Coordinates of C-alpha atoms in Angstrom, one line a residue:
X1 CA 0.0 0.0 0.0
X2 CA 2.9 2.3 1.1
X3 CA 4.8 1.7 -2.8
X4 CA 1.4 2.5 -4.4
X5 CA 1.2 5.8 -2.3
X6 CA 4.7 6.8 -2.8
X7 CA 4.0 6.0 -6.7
X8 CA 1.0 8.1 -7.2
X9 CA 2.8 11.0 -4.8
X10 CA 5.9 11.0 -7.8
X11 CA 3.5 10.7 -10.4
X12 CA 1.7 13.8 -9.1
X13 CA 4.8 15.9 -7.9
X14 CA 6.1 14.9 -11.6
X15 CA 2.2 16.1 -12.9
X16 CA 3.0 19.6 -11.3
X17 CA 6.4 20.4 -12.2
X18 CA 5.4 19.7 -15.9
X19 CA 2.9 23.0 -15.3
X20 CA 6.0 24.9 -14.4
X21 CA 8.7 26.6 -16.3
X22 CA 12.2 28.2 -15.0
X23 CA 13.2 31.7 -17.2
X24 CA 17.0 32.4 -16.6
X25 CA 18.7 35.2 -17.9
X26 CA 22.7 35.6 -16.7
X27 CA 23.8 39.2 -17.3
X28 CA 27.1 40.9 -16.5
X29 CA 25.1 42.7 -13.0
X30 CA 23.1 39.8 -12.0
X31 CA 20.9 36.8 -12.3
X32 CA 17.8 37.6 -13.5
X33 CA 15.3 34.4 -12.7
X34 CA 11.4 34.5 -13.2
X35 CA 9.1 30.9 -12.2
X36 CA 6.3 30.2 -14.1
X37 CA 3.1 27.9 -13.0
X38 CA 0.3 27.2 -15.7
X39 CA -3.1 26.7 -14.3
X40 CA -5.1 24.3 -16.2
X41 CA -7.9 27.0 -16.9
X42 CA -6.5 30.4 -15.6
X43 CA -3.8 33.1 -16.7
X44 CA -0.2 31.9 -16.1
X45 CA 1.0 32.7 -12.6
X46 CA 4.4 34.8 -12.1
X47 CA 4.7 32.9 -8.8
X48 CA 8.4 34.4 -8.1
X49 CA 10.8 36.9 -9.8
X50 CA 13.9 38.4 -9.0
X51 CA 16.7 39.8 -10.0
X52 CA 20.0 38.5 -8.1
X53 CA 23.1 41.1 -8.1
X54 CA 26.5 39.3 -8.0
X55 CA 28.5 39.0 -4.8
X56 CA 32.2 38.9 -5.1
X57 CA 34.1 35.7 -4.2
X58 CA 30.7 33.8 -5.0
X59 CA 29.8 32.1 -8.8
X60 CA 26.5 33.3 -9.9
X61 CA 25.2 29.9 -10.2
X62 CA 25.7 29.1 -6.6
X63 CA 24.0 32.1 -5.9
X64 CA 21.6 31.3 -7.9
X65 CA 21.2 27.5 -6.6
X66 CA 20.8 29.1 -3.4
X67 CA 18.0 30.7 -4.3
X68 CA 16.4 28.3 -6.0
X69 CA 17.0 25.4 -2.7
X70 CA 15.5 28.0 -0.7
X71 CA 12.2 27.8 -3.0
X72 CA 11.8 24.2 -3.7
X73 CA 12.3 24.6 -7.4
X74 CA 15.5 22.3 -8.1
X75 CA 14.8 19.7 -11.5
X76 CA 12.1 21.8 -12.7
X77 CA 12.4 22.5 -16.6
X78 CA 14.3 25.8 -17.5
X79 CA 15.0 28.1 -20.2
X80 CA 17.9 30.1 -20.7
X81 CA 18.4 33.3 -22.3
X82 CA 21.6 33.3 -24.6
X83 CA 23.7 36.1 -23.6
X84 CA 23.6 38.9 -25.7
X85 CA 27.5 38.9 -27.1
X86 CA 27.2 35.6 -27.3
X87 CA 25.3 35.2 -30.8
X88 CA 24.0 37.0 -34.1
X89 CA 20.6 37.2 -35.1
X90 CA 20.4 37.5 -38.9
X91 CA 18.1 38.3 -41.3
X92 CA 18.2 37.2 -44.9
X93 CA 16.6 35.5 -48.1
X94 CA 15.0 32.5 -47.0
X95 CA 16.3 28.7 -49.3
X96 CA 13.7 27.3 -50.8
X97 CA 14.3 24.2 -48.3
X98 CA 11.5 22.9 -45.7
X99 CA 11.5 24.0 -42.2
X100 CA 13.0 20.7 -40.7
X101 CA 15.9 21.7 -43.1
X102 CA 16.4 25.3 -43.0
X103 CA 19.1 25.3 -40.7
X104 CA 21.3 23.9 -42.4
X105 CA 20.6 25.4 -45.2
X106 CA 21.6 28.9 -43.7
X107 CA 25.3 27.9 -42.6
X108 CA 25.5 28.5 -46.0
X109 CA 24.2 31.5 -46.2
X110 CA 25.8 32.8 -43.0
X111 CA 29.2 31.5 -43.2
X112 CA 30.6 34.9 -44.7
X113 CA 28.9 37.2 -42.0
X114 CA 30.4 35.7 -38.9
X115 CA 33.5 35.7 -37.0
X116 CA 35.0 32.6 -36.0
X117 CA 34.8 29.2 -38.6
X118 CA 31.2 28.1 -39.9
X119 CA 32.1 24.5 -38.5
X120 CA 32.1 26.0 -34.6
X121 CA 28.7 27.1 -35.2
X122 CA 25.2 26.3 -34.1
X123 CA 22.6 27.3 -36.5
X124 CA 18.7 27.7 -35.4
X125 CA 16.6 29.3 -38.0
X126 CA 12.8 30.4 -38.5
X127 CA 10.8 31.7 -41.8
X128 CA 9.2 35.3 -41.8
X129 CA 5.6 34.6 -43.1
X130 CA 4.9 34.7 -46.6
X131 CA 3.4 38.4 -46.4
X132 CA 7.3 39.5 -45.7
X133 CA 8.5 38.5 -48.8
X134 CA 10.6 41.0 -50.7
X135 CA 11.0 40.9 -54.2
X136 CA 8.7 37.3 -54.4
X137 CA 11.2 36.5 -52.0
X138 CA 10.7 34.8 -48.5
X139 CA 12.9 36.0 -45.8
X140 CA 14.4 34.1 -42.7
X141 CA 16.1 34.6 -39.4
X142 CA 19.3 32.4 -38.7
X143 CA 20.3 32.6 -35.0
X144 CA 24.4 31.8 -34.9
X145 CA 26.4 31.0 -32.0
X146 CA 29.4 29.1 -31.3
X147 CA 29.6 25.8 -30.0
X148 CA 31.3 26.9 -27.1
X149 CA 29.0 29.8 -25.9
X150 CA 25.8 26.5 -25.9
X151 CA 27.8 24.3 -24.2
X152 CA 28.7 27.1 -21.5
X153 CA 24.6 27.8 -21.6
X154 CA 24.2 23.5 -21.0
X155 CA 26.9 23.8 -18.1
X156 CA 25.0 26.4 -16.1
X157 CA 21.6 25.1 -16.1
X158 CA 23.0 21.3 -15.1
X159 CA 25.2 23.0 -12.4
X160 CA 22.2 24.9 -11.2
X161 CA 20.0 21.6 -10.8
X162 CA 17.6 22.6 -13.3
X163 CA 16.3 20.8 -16.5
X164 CA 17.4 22.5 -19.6
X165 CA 14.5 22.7 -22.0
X166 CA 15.7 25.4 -24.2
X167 CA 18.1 28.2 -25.0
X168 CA 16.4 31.4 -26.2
X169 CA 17.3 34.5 -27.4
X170 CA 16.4 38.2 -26.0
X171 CA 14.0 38.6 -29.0
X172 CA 12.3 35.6 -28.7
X173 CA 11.7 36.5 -25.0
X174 CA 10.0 39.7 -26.0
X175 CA 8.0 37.8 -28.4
X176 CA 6.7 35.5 -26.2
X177 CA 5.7 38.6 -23.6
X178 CA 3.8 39.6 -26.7
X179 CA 2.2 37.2 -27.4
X180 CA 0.9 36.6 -23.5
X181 CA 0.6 40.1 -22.7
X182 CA -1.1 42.0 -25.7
X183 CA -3.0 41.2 -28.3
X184 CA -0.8 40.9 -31.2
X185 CA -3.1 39.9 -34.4
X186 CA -3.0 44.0 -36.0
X187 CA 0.9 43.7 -35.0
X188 CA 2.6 45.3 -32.1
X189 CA 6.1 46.5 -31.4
X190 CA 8.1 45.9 -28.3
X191 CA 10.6 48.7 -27.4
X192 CA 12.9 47.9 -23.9
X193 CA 15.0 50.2 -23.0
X194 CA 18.1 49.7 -20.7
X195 CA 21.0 51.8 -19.7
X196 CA 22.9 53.0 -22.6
X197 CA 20.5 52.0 -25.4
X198 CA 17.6 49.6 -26.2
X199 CA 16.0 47.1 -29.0
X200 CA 12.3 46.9 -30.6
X201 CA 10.6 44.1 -31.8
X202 CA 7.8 44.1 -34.3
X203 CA 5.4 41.2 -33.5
X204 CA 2.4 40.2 -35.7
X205 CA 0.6 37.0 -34.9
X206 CA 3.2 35.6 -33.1
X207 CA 5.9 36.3 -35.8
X208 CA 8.7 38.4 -34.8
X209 CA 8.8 40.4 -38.3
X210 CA 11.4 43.1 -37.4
X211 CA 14.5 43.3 -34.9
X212 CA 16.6 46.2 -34.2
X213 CA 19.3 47.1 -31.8
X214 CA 20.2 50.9 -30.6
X215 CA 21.9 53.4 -28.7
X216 CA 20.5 55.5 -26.5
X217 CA 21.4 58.2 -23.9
X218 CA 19.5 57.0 -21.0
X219 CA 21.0 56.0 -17.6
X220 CA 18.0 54.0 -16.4
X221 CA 18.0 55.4 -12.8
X222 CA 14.7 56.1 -11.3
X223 CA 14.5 59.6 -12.0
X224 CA 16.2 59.5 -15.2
X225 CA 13.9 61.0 -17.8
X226 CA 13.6 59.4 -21.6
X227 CA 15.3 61.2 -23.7
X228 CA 12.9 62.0 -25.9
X229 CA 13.7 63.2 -29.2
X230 CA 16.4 60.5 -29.4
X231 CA 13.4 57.8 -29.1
X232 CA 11.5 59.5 -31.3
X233 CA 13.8 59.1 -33.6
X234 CA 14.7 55.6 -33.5
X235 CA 10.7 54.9 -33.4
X236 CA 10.4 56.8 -36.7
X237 CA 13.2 55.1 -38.0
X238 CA 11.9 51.5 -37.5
X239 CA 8.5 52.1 -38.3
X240 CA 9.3 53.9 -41.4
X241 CA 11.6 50.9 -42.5
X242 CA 8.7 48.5 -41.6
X243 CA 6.5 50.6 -44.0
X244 CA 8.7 51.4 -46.6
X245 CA 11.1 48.3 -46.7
X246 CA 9.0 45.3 -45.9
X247 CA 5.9 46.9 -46.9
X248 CA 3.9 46.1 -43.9
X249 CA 1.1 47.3 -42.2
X250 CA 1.9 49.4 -39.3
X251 CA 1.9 47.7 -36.0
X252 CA -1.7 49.2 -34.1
X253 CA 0.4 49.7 -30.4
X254 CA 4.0 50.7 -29.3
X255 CA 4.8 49.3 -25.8
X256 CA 7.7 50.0 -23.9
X257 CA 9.7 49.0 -20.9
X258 CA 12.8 48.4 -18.8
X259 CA 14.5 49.6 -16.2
X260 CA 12.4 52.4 -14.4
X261 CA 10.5 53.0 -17.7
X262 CA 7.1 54.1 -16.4
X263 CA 4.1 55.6 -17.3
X264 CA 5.0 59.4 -16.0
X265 CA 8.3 59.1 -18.6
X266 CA 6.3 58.8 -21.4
X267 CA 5.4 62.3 -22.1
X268 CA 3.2 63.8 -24.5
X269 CA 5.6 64.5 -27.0
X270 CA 6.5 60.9 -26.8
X271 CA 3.1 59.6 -27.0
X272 CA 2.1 62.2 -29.7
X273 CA 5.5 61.2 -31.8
X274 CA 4.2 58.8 -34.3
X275 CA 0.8 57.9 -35.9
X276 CA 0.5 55.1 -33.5
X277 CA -0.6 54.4 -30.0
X278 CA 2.3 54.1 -27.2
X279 CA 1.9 52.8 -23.8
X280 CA 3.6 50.8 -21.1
X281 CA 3.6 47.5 -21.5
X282 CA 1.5 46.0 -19.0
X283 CA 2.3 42.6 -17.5
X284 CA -1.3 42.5 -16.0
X285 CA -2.6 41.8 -18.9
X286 CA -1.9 38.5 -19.8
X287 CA -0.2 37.4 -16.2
X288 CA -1.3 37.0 -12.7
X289 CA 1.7 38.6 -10.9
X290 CA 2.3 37.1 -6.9
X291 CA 1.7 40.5 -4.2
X292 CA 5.1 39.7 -2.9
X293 CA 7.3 40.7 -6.5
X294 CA 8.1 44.3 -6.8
X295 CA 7.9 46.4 -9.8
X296 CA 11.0 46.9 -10.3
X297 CA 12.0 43.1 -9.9
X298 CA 9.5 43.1 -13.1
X299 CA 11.6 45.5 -15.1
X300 CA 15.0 43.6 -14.9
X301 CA 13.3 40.6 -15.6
X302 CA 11.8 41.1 -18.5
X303 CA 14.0 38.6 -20.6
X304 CA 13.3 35.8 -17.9
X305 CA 10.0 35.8 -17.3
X306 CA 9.7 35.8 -21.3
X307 CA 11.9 32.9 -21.8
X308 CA 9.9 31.2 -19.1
X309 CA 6.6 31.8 -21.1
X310 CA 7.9 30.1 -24.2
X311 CA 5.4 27.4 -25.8
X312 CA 8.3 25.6 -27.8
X313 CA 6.9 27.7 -31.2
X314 CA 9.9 28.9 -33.3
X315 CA 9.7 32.4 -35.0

């Protein structure tokens, strides 16, 4: 009776951590974790979320582990976020291959815009939808890193205790916040902003369409304000290239965040910039958030709790 018990107990405790999802995101201040739990018939639940600063003398994935002993979540399934610097997202004419064979296909295509020898590389790849076609031409994404910088990724998550699931990237992360968070069907684009600079993401449908990266004179401190006409400017930039370039509709909302981005930054001349809506992005809106997890935990884990949300979709 007692083995029967203790079977149905694993069976169950195995039941619930397959309803629960581990975001990770290492970054050169801290360790940026977010824990996901998916309610059969209910919003997903941000149960925890913080953001770790490093200690000298201590490896971040012992503080890390720490953390995670402390909340019971050792061997549940976890996705990383790939480090910045530690891969190129590219964006190029799509071979006319199937997806199952598109990424090898792009080493081919790739091998000329990257760094170190094609034959240390990992290769992930996705299709743009047929609508961002240029020239009859369908475009792809190749995401390109070196074997080294995935096997690092692999290291941490098994000396953390966790189950690797997958590696993401920063704009997949977004995407999936997107996706949970607004409705992206008219197309929406992500803008997060951190010290220094910041990236926007066009989303439509679940398809990350557009990716940029930018410089920015913002110190991200809590009274810091946007600098305005800077953003402006980068928003005009991206949207105009979304028109003009990849002749697409423009995206219906512009949503930003980050580090102390909040609702009193975004002025009117901000909001009043372009010909299309801009708010904050609201996590409320697709996530039931725990009382205990502070706003600002929220902002530097934006990556992590994104990565955390990921269905296993590609693109």
């Amino acid at each position: 009776m007692n083995a029967i018990a203790e079977k149905i107990t694993r069976i169950l405790r195995s039941s619930h951590r397959q309803n629960q999802t581990v975001g990770v995101d290492f970054t050169p201040e801290g360790i940026a974790f977010a824990h996901i739990q998916r309610p059969a018939t209910q919003q997903p639940f941000l149960a925890h979320c913080d953001f770790l600063p490093l200690e000298a003398g201590i490896e971040p994935v012992e503080i890390l582990r720490a953390r995670l002993i402390k909340l019971g979540l050792q061997r549940v399934a976890c996705n990383l976020v790939m480090p910045a610097g530690n891969y190129q997202l590219i964006l190029g004419e799509a071979p006319k291959v199937p997806q199952e064979e598109l990424a090898e296909a792009l080493r081919w295509r790739v091998k000329d815009l990257v760094q170190f020898p094609i034959a240390e590389a990992v290769i992930d790849g996705f299709f743009l939808p047929e609508d961002s076609a240029r020239g009859g031409n369908r475009m792809a994404y190749a995401v390109v890193a070196q074997h080294k910088y995935v096997e690092a990724q692999v290291n941490l998550a098994r000396a953390t205790g966790l189950e690797l699931k997958n590696i993401d990237i920063s704009e997949l992360a977004l995407r999936n916040l997107a996706e949970t968070c607004c409705d992206t069907k008219r197309g929406v684009a992500i803008v997060k902003l951190q010290q220094g600079g910041g990236s926007l993401q066009i989303i439509r449908d679940g398809n990350l369409y557009l990716s940029r990266q930018f410089s920015l004179a913002y110190n991200a401190g809590l009274l810091d304000d946007l600098p305005g006409d800077s953003l402006v400017l980068e928003l005009q930039r991206s949207l105009d290239y979304f028109e003009r370039q990849m002749r697409q509709v423009p995206p219906s909302h512009v949503y930003l965040c980050g580090e102390n981005v909040t609702a009193d930054k975004i002025t009117p001349e901000i909001r009043n910039s372009v010909a299309v809506s801009i708010n904050l992005l609201n996590l409320e809106n697709g996530l039931q958030i725990a009382d205990d997890i502070p706003e600002h935990s929220l902002s530097l884990c934006l990556h992590a709790i994104g990565a955390a949300l990921r269905q296993d979709q590609v693109g």
